[in-house]
Short mmCIF file of C-alpha atoms in Angstrom, two decimals:
data_model
loop_
_atom_site.label_atom_id
_atom_site.label_comp_id
_atom_site.label_asym_id
_atom_site.label_seq_id
_atom_site.Cartn_x
_atom_site.Cartn_y
_atom_site.Cartn_z
CA MET A 1 116.89 140.97 97.18
CA PRO A 2 119.13 142.64 94.56
CA ASP A 3 121.00 140.28 92.30
CA GLN A 4 124.67 141.00 92.57
CA ALA A 5 125.47 139.94 89.04
CA PHE A 6 122.52 141.43 87.23
CA ASP A 7 120.94 144.46 88.88
CA GLY A 8 117.60 142.98 87.90
CA ALA A 9 118.11 144.02 84.28
CA PHE A 10 115.68 141.56 82.72
CA ASP A 11 113.56 142.31 79.70
CA ALA A 12 109.79 141.95 79.59
CA ALA A 13 109.80 138.22 78.89
CA GLY A 14 111.99 137.64 81.90
CA ALA A 15 114.80 136.27 79.77
CA ALA A 16 118.36 137.24 80.35
CA PRO A 17 119.56 140.21 78.33
CA GLY A 18 120.51 139.29 74.81
CA ASP A 19 118.35 136.19 74.82
CA GLY A 20 114.88 136.44 73.32
CA ALA A 21 113.82 132.87 74.08
CA VAL A 22 111.40 131.82 76.78
CA PRO A 23 113.41 130.97 79.92
CA ALA A 24 113.52 127.33 80.94
CA VAL A 25 112.48 128.18 84.49
CA ARG A 26 111.03 131.34 85.96
CA VAL A 27 110.41 131.58 89.68
CA GLU A 28 108.68 134.55 91.32
CA GLY A 29 108.45 135.10 95.05
CA LEU A 30 108.76 131.45 96.04
CA TRP A 31 108.25 130.78 99.71
CA LYS A 32 108.17 127.59 101.77
CA ARG A 33 108.34 126.94 105.46
CA PHE A 34 108.47 123.75 107.47
CA GLY A 35 107.08 124.42 110.91
CA GLN A 36 109.21 127.19 112.36
CA GLN A 37 111.93 126.99 109.78
CA ILE A 38 111.74 129.01 106.57
CA ALA A 39 113.38 126.84 103.93
CA VAL A 40 112.89 129.12 100.94
CA ASN A 41 112.59 132.79 101.66
CA GLY A 42 111.02 134.54 98.71
CA ILE A 43 113.34 133.78 95.81
CA ASP A 44 113.23 135.03 92.23
CA LEU A 45 115.06 133.04 89.61
CA VAL A 46 115.29 133.13 85.86
CA LEU A 47 117.11 130.21 84.27
CA PRO A 48 117.72 130.56 80.52
CA ALA A 49 117.00 127.76 78.09
CA GLY A 50 119.67 125.72 76.37
CA LYS A 51 122.28 126.10 79.07
CA PHE A 52 123.92 123.91 81.64
CA ILE A 53 122.77 125.51 84.89
CA GLY A 54 124.12 124.92 88.35
CA LEU A 55 122.26 125.74 91.55
CA VAL A 56 124.91 125.88 94.24
CA GLY A 57 124.84 126.41 97.93
CA PRO A 58 125.83 124.90 101.25
CA ASN A 59 123.83 122.12 102.88
CA GLY A 60 120.54 123.41 104.19
CA ALA A 61 120.42 126.33 101.75
CA GLY A 62 117.10 125.20 100.32
CA LYS A 63 118.33 123.84 96.98
CA THR A 64 116.47 120.53 97.24
CA THR A 65 113.31 122.28 98.47
CA THR A 66 113.47 124.75 95.58
CA LEU A 67 114.02 122.05 93.00
CA SER A 68 111.20 119.95 94.47
CA MET A 69 108.83 122.87 94.17
CA ILE A 70 109.90 123.67 90.63
CA THR A 71 109.46 120.09 89.48
CA GLY A 72 106.02 119.65 91.03
CA LEU A 73 107.05 117.33 93.86
CA LEU A 74 106.39 119.77 96.71
CA ARG A 75 103.66 122.38 96.94
CA PRO A 76 104.95 125.92 97.64
CA ASP A 77 103.32 128.10 100.26
CA GLN A 78 103.53 131.15 98.01
CA GLY A 79 104.92 132.14 94.66
CA ARG A 80 104.64 131.35 91.00
CA ILE A 81 106.73 128.93 88.98
CA LEU A 82 106.83 128.80 85.19
CA VAL A 83 108.65 125.92 83.51
CA ALA A 84 109.10 126.35 79.76
CA GLY A 85 106.34 128.94 79.91
CA HIS A 86 103.80 126.75 81.76
CA ASP A 87 102.60 127.53 85.26
CA VAL A 88 103.34 124.47 87.39
CA TRP A 89 100.88 125.00 90.21
CA ALA A 90 98.02 126.73 88.38
CA ASP A 91 95.60 123.84 88.78
CA PRO A 92 95.80 120.15 89.69
CA GLU A 93 96.16 119.02 86.09
CA SER A 94 98.97 121.39 85.23
CA VAL A 95 101.43 119.62 87.51
CA ALA A 96 101.06 116.42 85.50
CA GLN A 97 101.30 118.34 82.25
CA VAL A 98 104.56 119.97 83.28
CA LYS A 99 105.97 116.63 84.42
CA ALA A 100 105.44 115.33 80.91
CA ARG A 101 107.88 117.92 79.58
CA ILE A 102 110.58 117.66 82.18
CA GLY A 103 112.86 114.95 83.49
CA ILE A 104 113.59 114.64 87.20
CA LEU A 105 116.33 112.84 89.09
CA PRO A 106 115.57 113.67 92.73
CA GLU A 107 117.91 113.11 95.63
CA GLY A 108 115.84 110.50 97.43
CA LEU A 109 115.17 108.56 94.27
CA ARG A 110 112.42 106.02 94.78
CA LEU A 111 112.21 103.40 92.12
CA PHE A 112 110.38 100.12 91.83
CA GLU A 113 113.09 97.97 93.32
CA ARG A 114 111.80 94.57 92.27
CA LEU A 115 112.01 95.31 88.59
CA SER A 116 115.14 94.81 86.54
CA GLY A 117 116.76 97.83 84.92
CA ARG A 118 115.29 97.09 81.53
CA GLU A 119 111.82 96.38 82.95
CA LEU A 120 111.91 99.63 84.88
CA LEU A 121 112.61 101.63 81.75
CA ALA A 122 109.96 99.74 79.79
CA TYR A 123 107.41 100.37 82.54
CA SER A 124 108.25 104.08 82.93
CA GLY A 125 108.16 104.65 79.21
CA ARG A 126 104.79 103.00 78.76
CA LEU A 127 103.33 104.86 81.74
CA ARG A 128 104.33 108.07 80.01
CA GLY A 129 102.24 107.09 77.03
CA LEU A 130 105.07 106.37 74.61
CA PRO A 131 104.53 103.53 72.11
CA GLY A 132 106.01 100.22 73.28
CA ALA A 133 108.44 99.60 70.43
CA GLU A 134 109.83 103.12 70.69
CA VAL A 135 110.30 102.73 74.44
CA ASP A 136 112.20 99.48 74.02
CA LYS A 137 114.44 100.99 71.36
CA ARG A 138 115.26 104.07 73.41
CA ALA A 139 115.77 102.00 76.55
CA ALA A 140 118.27 99.74 74.79
CA GLN A 141 120.23 102.73 73.54
CA LEU A 142 120.20 104.48 76.92
CA LEU A 143 121.33 101.34 78.71
CA ASP A 144 124.13 101.03 76.19
CA VAL A 145 125.34 104.61 76.46
CA LEU A 146 125.13 104.60 80.26
CA ASP A 147 127.07 101.38 80.47
CA LEU A 148 124.23 99.47 82.12
CA ALA A 149 123.74 96.91 79.38
CA GLY A 150 125.53 94.27 81.41
CA SER A 151 123.25 94.67 84.44
CA GLN A 152 120.02 95.37 82.65
CA ASN A 153 118.50 92.10 83.87
CA LYS A 154 119.58 92.57 87.45
CA LEU A 155 117.01 93.83 89.95
CA VAL A 156 117.28 97.50 90.79
CA VAL A 157 117.46 96.66 94.48
CA ASP A 158 120.86 95.11 93.79
CA TYR A 159 122.28 98.16 92.03
CA SER A 160 125.04 100.33 93.47
CA THR A 161 124.43 104.03 94.06
CA GLY A 162 126.09 104.98 90.78
CA MET A 163 123.96 102.49 88.90
CA ARG A 164 120.79 103.70 90.56
CA LYS A 165 121.54 107.25 89.53
CA LYS A 166 122.27 106.11 86.01
CA ILE A 167 119.05 104.14 85.70
CA GLY A 168 117.19 107.10 87.21
CA LEU A 169 118.82 109.33 84.62
CA ALA A 170 117.81 106.93 81.86
CA ALA A 171 114.20 106.96 83.10
CA ALA A 172 114.31 110.76 83.18
CA LEU A 173 115.62 111.04 79.61
CA LEU A 174 113.35 108.42 78.06
CA HIS A 175 110.70 110.86 76.90
CA ASN A 176 113.17 113.45 75.59
CA PRO A 177 112.27 116.24 78.03
CA GLU A 178 112.86 119.93 77.41
CA VAL A 179 114.41 120.53 80.80
CA LEU A 180 116.22 118.06 83.01
CA PHE A 181 116.41 118.61 86.77
CA LEU A 182 119.02 116.76 88.76
CA ASP A 183 119.38 117.00 92.52
CA GLU A 184 122.99 116.31 93.54
CA PRO A 185 123.50 113.82 90.73
CA PHE A 186 127.12 113.06 91.54
CA GLU A 187 126.66 112.53 95.25
CA GLY A 188 127.96 109.13 96.26
CA VAL A 189 128.73 108.13 92.71
CA ASP A 190 132.00 106.46 91.73
CA PRO A 191 134.26 108.40 89.32
CA VAL A 192 133.67 106.06 86.39
CA SER A 193 129.89 106.38 86.61
CA ALA A 194 130.26 110.12 87.20
CA GLN A 195 132.26 110.44 83.98
CA THR A 196 129.61 108.48 82.06
CA ILE A 197 126.83 110.67 83.44
CA ARG A 198 128.79 113.81 82.57
CA GLY A 199 129.22 112.60 79.02
CA VAL A 200 125.50 112.02 78.58
CA LEU A 201 124.59 115.37 80.09
CA GLU A 202 127.03 117.28 77.91
CA ARG A 203 125.71 115.56 74.82
CA TYR A 204 122.19 116.42 75.94
CA THR A 205 122.86 120.13 76.43
CA SER A 206 124.78 120.48 73.20
CA SER A 207 121.59 119.49 71.39
CA GLY A 208 119.77 122.49 72.82
CA ALA A 209 118.03 121.15 75.92
CA THR A 210 118.48 122.60 79.40
CA VAL A 211 119.99 120.87 82.38
CA VAL A 212 119.57 122.24 85.90
CA PHE A 213 121.47 120.55 88.65
CA SER A 214 122.15 121.33 92.27
CA SER A 215 125.44 120.70 93.97
CA HIS A 216 127.69 121.87 96.70
CA VAL A 217 130.89 120.89 94.95
CA MET A 218 132.14 124.11 93.37
CA GLU A 219 134.88 122.58 91.25
CA LEU A 220 132.36 120.35 89.53
CA VAL A 221 129.99 123.22 88.85
CA GLU A 222 132.84 125.32 87.54
CA SER A 223 133.89 122.65 85.10
CA LEU A 224 130.42 121.82 83.82
CA CYS A 225 128.13 124.84 83.97
CA ASP A 226 127.55 127.92 81.85
CA TRP A 227 125.14 129.57 84.23
CA VAL A 228 125.12 129.57 87.99
CA ALA A 229 122.71 130.55 90.75
CA VAL A 230 124.12 130.79 94.26
CA MET A 231 121.77 130.08 97.12
CA ALA A 232 122.29 130.30 100.87
CA ALA A 233 119.90 130.26 103.82
CA GLY A 234 116.84 130.22 101.59
CA ARG A 235 117.85 133.23 99.48
CA ILE A 236 119.49 133.71 96.11
CA ARG A 237 122.79 135.54 96.54
CA ALA A 238 123.76 135.77 92.88
CA GLN A 239 122.72 134.46 89.50
CA GLY A 240 124.13 134.77 86.03
CA PRO A 241 126.73 133.40 83.65
CA LEU A 242 129.60 131.65 85.38
CA ALA A 243 132.13 134.36 84.62
CA GLU A 244 129.93 137.08 86.06
CA VAL A 245 129.19 135.23 89.28
CA ARG A 246 132.83 134.39 89.71
CA GLY A 247 133.67 138.02 89.08
CA SER A 248 137.17 138.93 90.14
CA ALA A 249 137.63 136.00 92.48
CA SER A 250 140.15 133.35 91.51
CA SER A 251 137.67 130.51 91.53
CA LEU A 252 133.97 129.89 92.01
CA GLN A 253 134.75 128.49 95.44
CA GLU A 254 136.29 131.82 96.48
CA ALA A 255 133.47 133.82 95.03
CA PHE A 256 130.95 131.58 96.73
CA LEU A 257 132.57 131.86 100.15
CA GLU A 258 132.63 135.61 99.74
CA LEU A 259 128.99 135.76 98.73
CA VAL A 260 127.93 133.58 101.58
CA GLY A 261 130.08 135.51 104.03
CA ALA A 262 131.99 132.50 105.24
CA ASN A 263 135.47 133.95 104.76
CA GLY A 264 135.32 136.16 107.79
CA ARG A 265 134.57 133.42 110.29
CA ALA A 266 137.14 133.12 113.02
CA ALA A 267 139.44 130.18 112.53
CA ALA A 268 138.34 127.18 114.55
CA GLY A 269 141.85 126.81 115.93
CA ASP A 270 141.23 129.51 118.51
CA SER A 271 139.01 127.30 120.58
CA LEU A 272 140.34 123.90 119.67
CA ASP A 273 143.61 124.29 121.47
CA TRP A 274 143.42 120.78 122.90
CA LEU A 275 143.32 119.34 119.38
CA GLY A 276 146.62 118.30 117.91
CA GLY A 277 149.73 116.34 118.72
CA GLY A 278 150.87 118.45 121.70
CA ALA A 279 152.78 116.66 124.50
CA THR A 280 150.83 118.40 127.27
CA GLY A 281 147.38 116.98 126.59
CA PRO A 282 146.13 113.83 128.30
CA GLY A 283 146.09 111.97 125.03
CA GLY A 284 149.31 113.51 123.75
CA THR A 285 151.80 111.20 122.17
CA GLY A 286 154.72 113.53 122.32
CA ALA A 287 154.56 114.70 118.73
CA THR A 288 155.59 118.32 118.46
CA GLY A 289 152.37 120.04 117.62
CA THR A 290 152.68 123.74 116.88
CA GLY A 291 151.19 126.23 114.51
CA GLY A 292 147.55 125.52 113.95
CA THR A 293 146.50 125.21 117.55
CA GLN A 294 147.85 128.50 118.76
CA ARG A 295 147.20 131.88 117.21
CA MET B 1 85.44 78.72 103.40
CA LEU B 2 84.59 75.05 103.64
CA ALA B 3 83.76 75.52 107.27
CA LEU B 4 81.37 78.29 106.34
CA VAL B 5 79.74 76.15 103.68
CA LEU B 6 79.21 73.39 106.21
CA LEU B 7 77.48 75.88 108.43
CA ARG B 8 74.85 76.49 105.80
CA GLY B 9 71.38 76.24 107.27
CA HIS B 10 72.72 76.13 110.79
CA ALA B 11 70.97 78.34 113.26
CA ASP B 12 73.98 80.51 113.88
CA ALA B 13 75.25 80.70 110.31
CA ASP B 14 74.17 84.26 109.86
CA THR B 15 75.83 85.28 113.09
CA VAL B 16 79.12 83.80 112.03
CA ALA B 17 78.90 85.24 108.55
CA ILE B 18 78.12 88.77 109.70
CA LEU B 19 80.73 88.85 112.39
CA LEU B 20 83.34 87.36 110.10
CA THR B 21 82.68 89.96 107.47
CA GLY B 22 82.81 92.68 110.07
CA ALA B 23 86.12 91.36 111.33
CA LEU B 24 87.49 91.20 107.80
CA ALA B 25 86.57 94.80 107.14
CA LEU B 26 88.14 95.85 110.41
CA ALA B 27 91.31 93.94 109.61
CA TRP B 28 91.56 95.63 106.22
CA ALA B 29 90.99 99.02 107.77
CA VAL B 30 93.70 98.72 110.40
CA MET B 31 96.22 96.79 108.33
CA PRO B 32 97.92 99.87 106.84
CA LEU B 33 98.50 101.20 110.32
CA PHE B 34 100.37 98.14 111.51
CA ILE B 35 102.14 97.23 108.29
CA PRO B 36 103.15 100.68 107.08
CA SER B 37 105.40 99.64 104.24
CA GLY B 38 102.56 97.77 102.65
CA ASP B 39 102.85 96.60 99.10
CA GLU B 40 105.63 98.55 97.42
CA THR B 41 104.22 97.98 93.98
CA LEU B 42 101.23 100.09 94.98
CA ASP B 43 103.28 102.88 96.52
CA PRO B 44 102.29 106.12 94.80
CA SER B 45 105.44 107.88 95.99
CA ARG B 46 107.35 105.92 93.36
CA LEU B 47 105.10 107.34 90.69
CA VAL B 48 105.50 111.03 91.55
CA MET B 49 107.86 111.78 88.70
CA LEU B 50 105.43 110.50 86.10
CA PRO B 51 102.82 112.74 84.47
CA LEU B 52 99.79 110.97 85.91
CA GLN B 53 96.55 112.82 86.55
CA PRO B 54 95.17 112.31 90.08
CA ARG B 55 91.78 110.76 89.28
CA PRO B 56 92.90 108.10 86.82
CA LEU B 57 95.76 107.33 89.18
CA ILE B 58 93.43 106.65 92.10
CA ARG B 59 91.20 104.44 89.96
CA ALA B 60 94.16 102.52 88.62
CA LEU B 61 95.66 102.01 92.08
CA LEU B 62 92.34 100.72 93.42
CA VAL B 63 92.06 98.20 90.63
CA ALA B 64 95.67 97.18 91.09
CA SER B 65 95.17 96.64 94.81
CA LEU B 66 92.46 94.08 94.05
CA VAL B 67 95.11 91.90 92.44
CA GLY B 68 96.96 90.19 95.21
CA VAL B 69 96.96 87.47 97.83
CA GLY B 70 95.01 89.53 100.38
CA PRO B 71 92.05 90.38 98.19
CA VAL B 72 91.88 86.83 96.80
CA LEU B 73 91.76 85.33 100.30
CA THR B 74 89.15 87.90 101.30
CA SER B 75 87.03 87.00 98.31
CA VAL B 76 87.24 83.31 99.13
CA LEU B 77 86.10 83.95 102.70
CA LEU B 78 83.28 86.15 101.47
CA VAL B 79 82.13 83.50 99.01
CA GLY B 80 82.02 81.06 101.89
CA ALA B 81 80.07 83.53 103.96
CA VAL B 82 77.41 84.08 101.32
CA LEU B 83 77.16 80.37 100.63
CA ALA B 84 76.42 79.86 104.30
CA VAL B 85 73.71 82.43 104.33
CA ALA B 86 72.04 83.02 100.98
CA HIS B 87 68.93 81.11 100.07
CA GLY B 88 66.58 81.43 97.15
CA ALA B 89 66.85 83.18 93.83
CA ALA B 90 66.81 86.76 95.07
CA GLY B 91 69.25 85.84 97.76
CA THR B 92 71.62 84.32 95.27
CA VAL B 93 71.55 87.32 92.98
CA LEU B 94 72.27 89.66 95.82
CA ALA B 95 74.98 87.37 97.05
CA VAL B 96 76.69 87.40 93.68
CA LEU B 97 76.69 91.19 93.77
CA ALA B 98 77.71 91.34 97.38
CA VAL B 99 81.01 89.52 97.13
CA PRO B 100 82.84 91.84 94.73
CA LEU B 101 81.24 94.90 96.31
CA THR B 102 82.45 93.89 99.72
CA ALA B 103 85.92 93.07 98.45
CA VAL B 104 86.23 96.46 96.79
CA THR B 105 84.95 98.18 99.92
CA CYS B 106 87.53 96.43 102.07
CA VAL B 107 90.39 97.40 99.77
CA ALA B 108 89.17 100.97 99.36
CA LEU B 109 88.82 101.25 103.12
CA SER B 110 92.39 100.11 103.53
CA ARG B 111 93.72 102.66 101.03
CA ALA B 112 91.62 105.43 102.54
CA VAL B 113 92.99 104.75 106.00
CA ALA B 114 96.54 104.69 104.64
CA ALA B 115 96.07 107.97 102.81
CA ALA B 116 94.46 109.66 105.80
CA ASN B 117 97.33 108.66 108.03
CA ILE B 118 100.17 109.33 105.66
CA ARG B 119 101.83 111.82 107.94
CA LEU B 120 101.78 109.34 110.79
CA LEU B 121 103.07 106.47 108.73
CA THR B 122 105.94 108.26 107.05
CA SER B 123 107.48 109.69 110.18
CA ARG B 124 109.78 107.70 112.38
CA LYS B 125 107.65 108.26 115.47
CA GLY B 126 104.62 107.08 113.58
CA ARG B 127 106.25 103.86 112.55
CA ASP B 128 107.41 103.13 116.10
CA LEU B 129 103.89 103.74 117.31
CA ALA B 130 102.57 101.36 114.70
CA LEU B 131 105.00 98.68 115.82
CA LEU B 132 104.00 99.12 119.44
CA SER B 133 100.31 98.94 118.57
CA GLY B 134 100.99 95.77 116.64
CA LEU B 135 102.49 94.22 119.75
CA ILE B 136 99.47 95.22 121.80
CA ILE B 137 97.20 93.71 119.21
CA ALA B 138 99.14 90.47 119.27
CA VAL B 139 98.64 90.27 123.02
CA GLY B 140 95.01 91.21 122.56
CA MET B 141 94.58 88.30 120.18
CA GLN B 142 95.32 85.98 123.06
CA PHE B 143 92.38 87.39 124.94
CA VAL B 144 90.22 86.98 121.87
CA ASN B 145 91.33 83.38 121.68
CA PHE B 146 90.39 82.87 125.29
CA ALA B 147 86.99 84.47 124.74
CA ALA B 148 86.38 82.28 121.72
CA GLN B 149 87.05 79.20 123.78
CA ARG B 150 84.62 80.36 126.39
CA LEU B 151 81.99 80.94 123.76
CA GLY B 152 82.56 77.47 122.48
CA GLN B 153 81.85 76.10 125.91
CA ALA B 154 78.94 78.30 126.87
CA GLY B 155 76.62 76.66 124.38
CA GLY B 156 76.59 78.12 120.93
CA LEU B 157 77.01 81.53 119.54
CA GLY B 158 73.64 82.59 120.83
CA SER B 159 75.38 84.85 123.30
CA LEU B 160 76.77 86.88 120.41
CA GLU B 161 73.35 87.71 118.99
CA PRO B 162 73.30 91.25 120.39
CA ALA B 163 76.68 91.97 118.87
CA THR B 164 75.49 90.65 115.54
CA ALA B 165 72.49 92.92 115.62
CA VAL B 166 74.79 95.93 115.97
CA VAL B 167 77.55 94.89 113.62
CA GLY B 168 74.95 93.98 111.04
CA TRP B 169 74.15 97.64 110.47
CA LEU B 170 77.70 98.87 109.89
CA PRO B 171 78.43 100.18 106.40
CA PRO B 172 80.69 97.87 104.64
CA PRO B 173 79.47 94.46 104.34
CA PRO B 174 77.30 93.06 107.06
CA ARG B 175 73.68 93.84 106.88
CA SER B 176 73.71 95.63 103.59
CA ALA B 177 75.32 92.73 101.78
CA ARG B 178 75.09 89.78 104.07
CA SER B 179 71.72 89.95 105.68
CA THR B 180 69.98 91.18 102.60
CA PRO B 181 70.25 87.83 100.82
CA ARG B 182 69.01 86.17 103.92
CA ALA B 183 66.19 88.66 104.39
CA ALA B 184 65.22 88.31 100.76
CA ALA B 185 65.09 84.56 101.10
CA THR B 186 63.07 84.77 104.28
CA THR B 187 60.46 87.17 102.98
CA ARG B 188 60.20 85.38 99.69
CA TRP B 189 59.73 81.93 101.04
CA ARG B 190 58.04 82.31 104.39
CA ARG B 191 54.49 81.11 104.61
CA PRO B 192 51.93 82.21 107.09
CA GLY B 193 52.28 80.50 110.41
CA CYS B 194 55.65 79.19 109.51
CA CYS B 195 58.78 78.84 111.53
CA SER B 196 60.56 81.30 113.74
CA ARG B 197 63.35 83.63 112.64
CA ARG B 198 65.85 80.95 113.37
CA ARG B 199 64.61 78.72 110.60
CA PRO B 200 64.64 80.63 107.39
CA SER B 201 65.49 77.58 105.36
CA TRP B 202 63.07 76.86 102.56
CA ARG B 203 63.06 73.26 103.58
CA SER B 204 61.34 73.86 106.86
CA CYS B 205 58.97 76.38 105.39
CA THR B 206 57.73 73.93 102.83
CA GLY B 207 57.23 71.39 105.52
CA GLY B 208 60.44 69.51 105.03
CA SER B 209 61.98 67.29 107.56
CA GLY B 210 63.64 70.18 109.23
CA ALA B 211 66.85 68.33 109.87
CA TRP B 212 68.60 71.60 110.63
CA SER B 213 65.92 73.05 112.75
CA GLY B 214 67.83 72.56 115.93
#
């Protein structure tokens, strides 16, 4: 599948041109099917290190499946995945080794609900093998920065969605990972929490680490990311720096719709002629409906 | 447990002990199917993001599952069962070993069944099936109750002897852990020409008053 933005012009190490470093993530020929449905259809991805990377696509494109396979949460049917140079699925131990270097905030985040926020961080940190005093110090700072200090003694089961994502983010950052993977981190999150999370992530990438997050909100990706990969129906349609993927379109949203081929769809108004405020319909209230219902 | 201790020396003590242990093991084995959510603190799906190697994780989860109300109650019942049945030095030693071994077997059996059925338990259909089966079991318990009453009337648990003979050979606890103390006591202490199988008590074998020989 030719990359529209790149023409496959990668150097031997698989890094993007002009960048000699080992890529944060390298995916080759990844394939996954669920029953009859092919969720991920042989994708190749190279995500450079030190950038804020967005994986965009409509619902059902396979973003969550791809991220789950990259982070060691779901076994692929075929393909090879290298995270920071390490093969994720080489042998049973390598999955755990890769997880020690990455941070994950999955979509269906399952936490220990009966622990308080602070206890959860203390527990996660110690399970990762970090010394206790260091864990407590980092946890206190993370809770402070993420604005959770006030609810640190409240049980996680009582947290709002925004707070759950924030505590999940804190648990993912506790061990200072090289790459952070977030699956729809701003979904269902209030604007204040979203702003806090953004702040932390920007600070994190400016220090040289990589953040990969998936989203279907183009405006958000456009404002945050340096590098974008567009995915639809289990395939990668384009990948590269934001400007290149956007190309000549006015916004990422436009470019995305073009790539995905959604612009040409016939307007729904053709068949929904009963919808609207027309006086003739059985439910009509007499409002003068025009325009959109008739073409 | 007290009831089991009071049964010590009684003719049918071994029957009760073996069947009770068998029932306990069965209950542990089917529990994950009817209570799918289980104990959330032992749920490995909450640990997937952590860099834990599979073998140490399994060991740790097994040890953690032994800490809880279920295993403690099981252990108490098992202690009662061995107290009802074990006689003599060899018997006691084996009994001391048997209790923790049986408890660990029960818990491991439960986790194994849960793991084997994970696809069933995590799907919606599976959970509905589990709920339905639970209802059927609850109704079935009424029949068991009824049968127990009938046994109580029909003169002792002698009628269950054949069942005991079978259940006694099943892997987890019964004969391997339960009957062995009793067998050890019997072979150790029996004298030539002494009592029948129903009177393994050292008291009767040494010519005691045989108060429990009925």
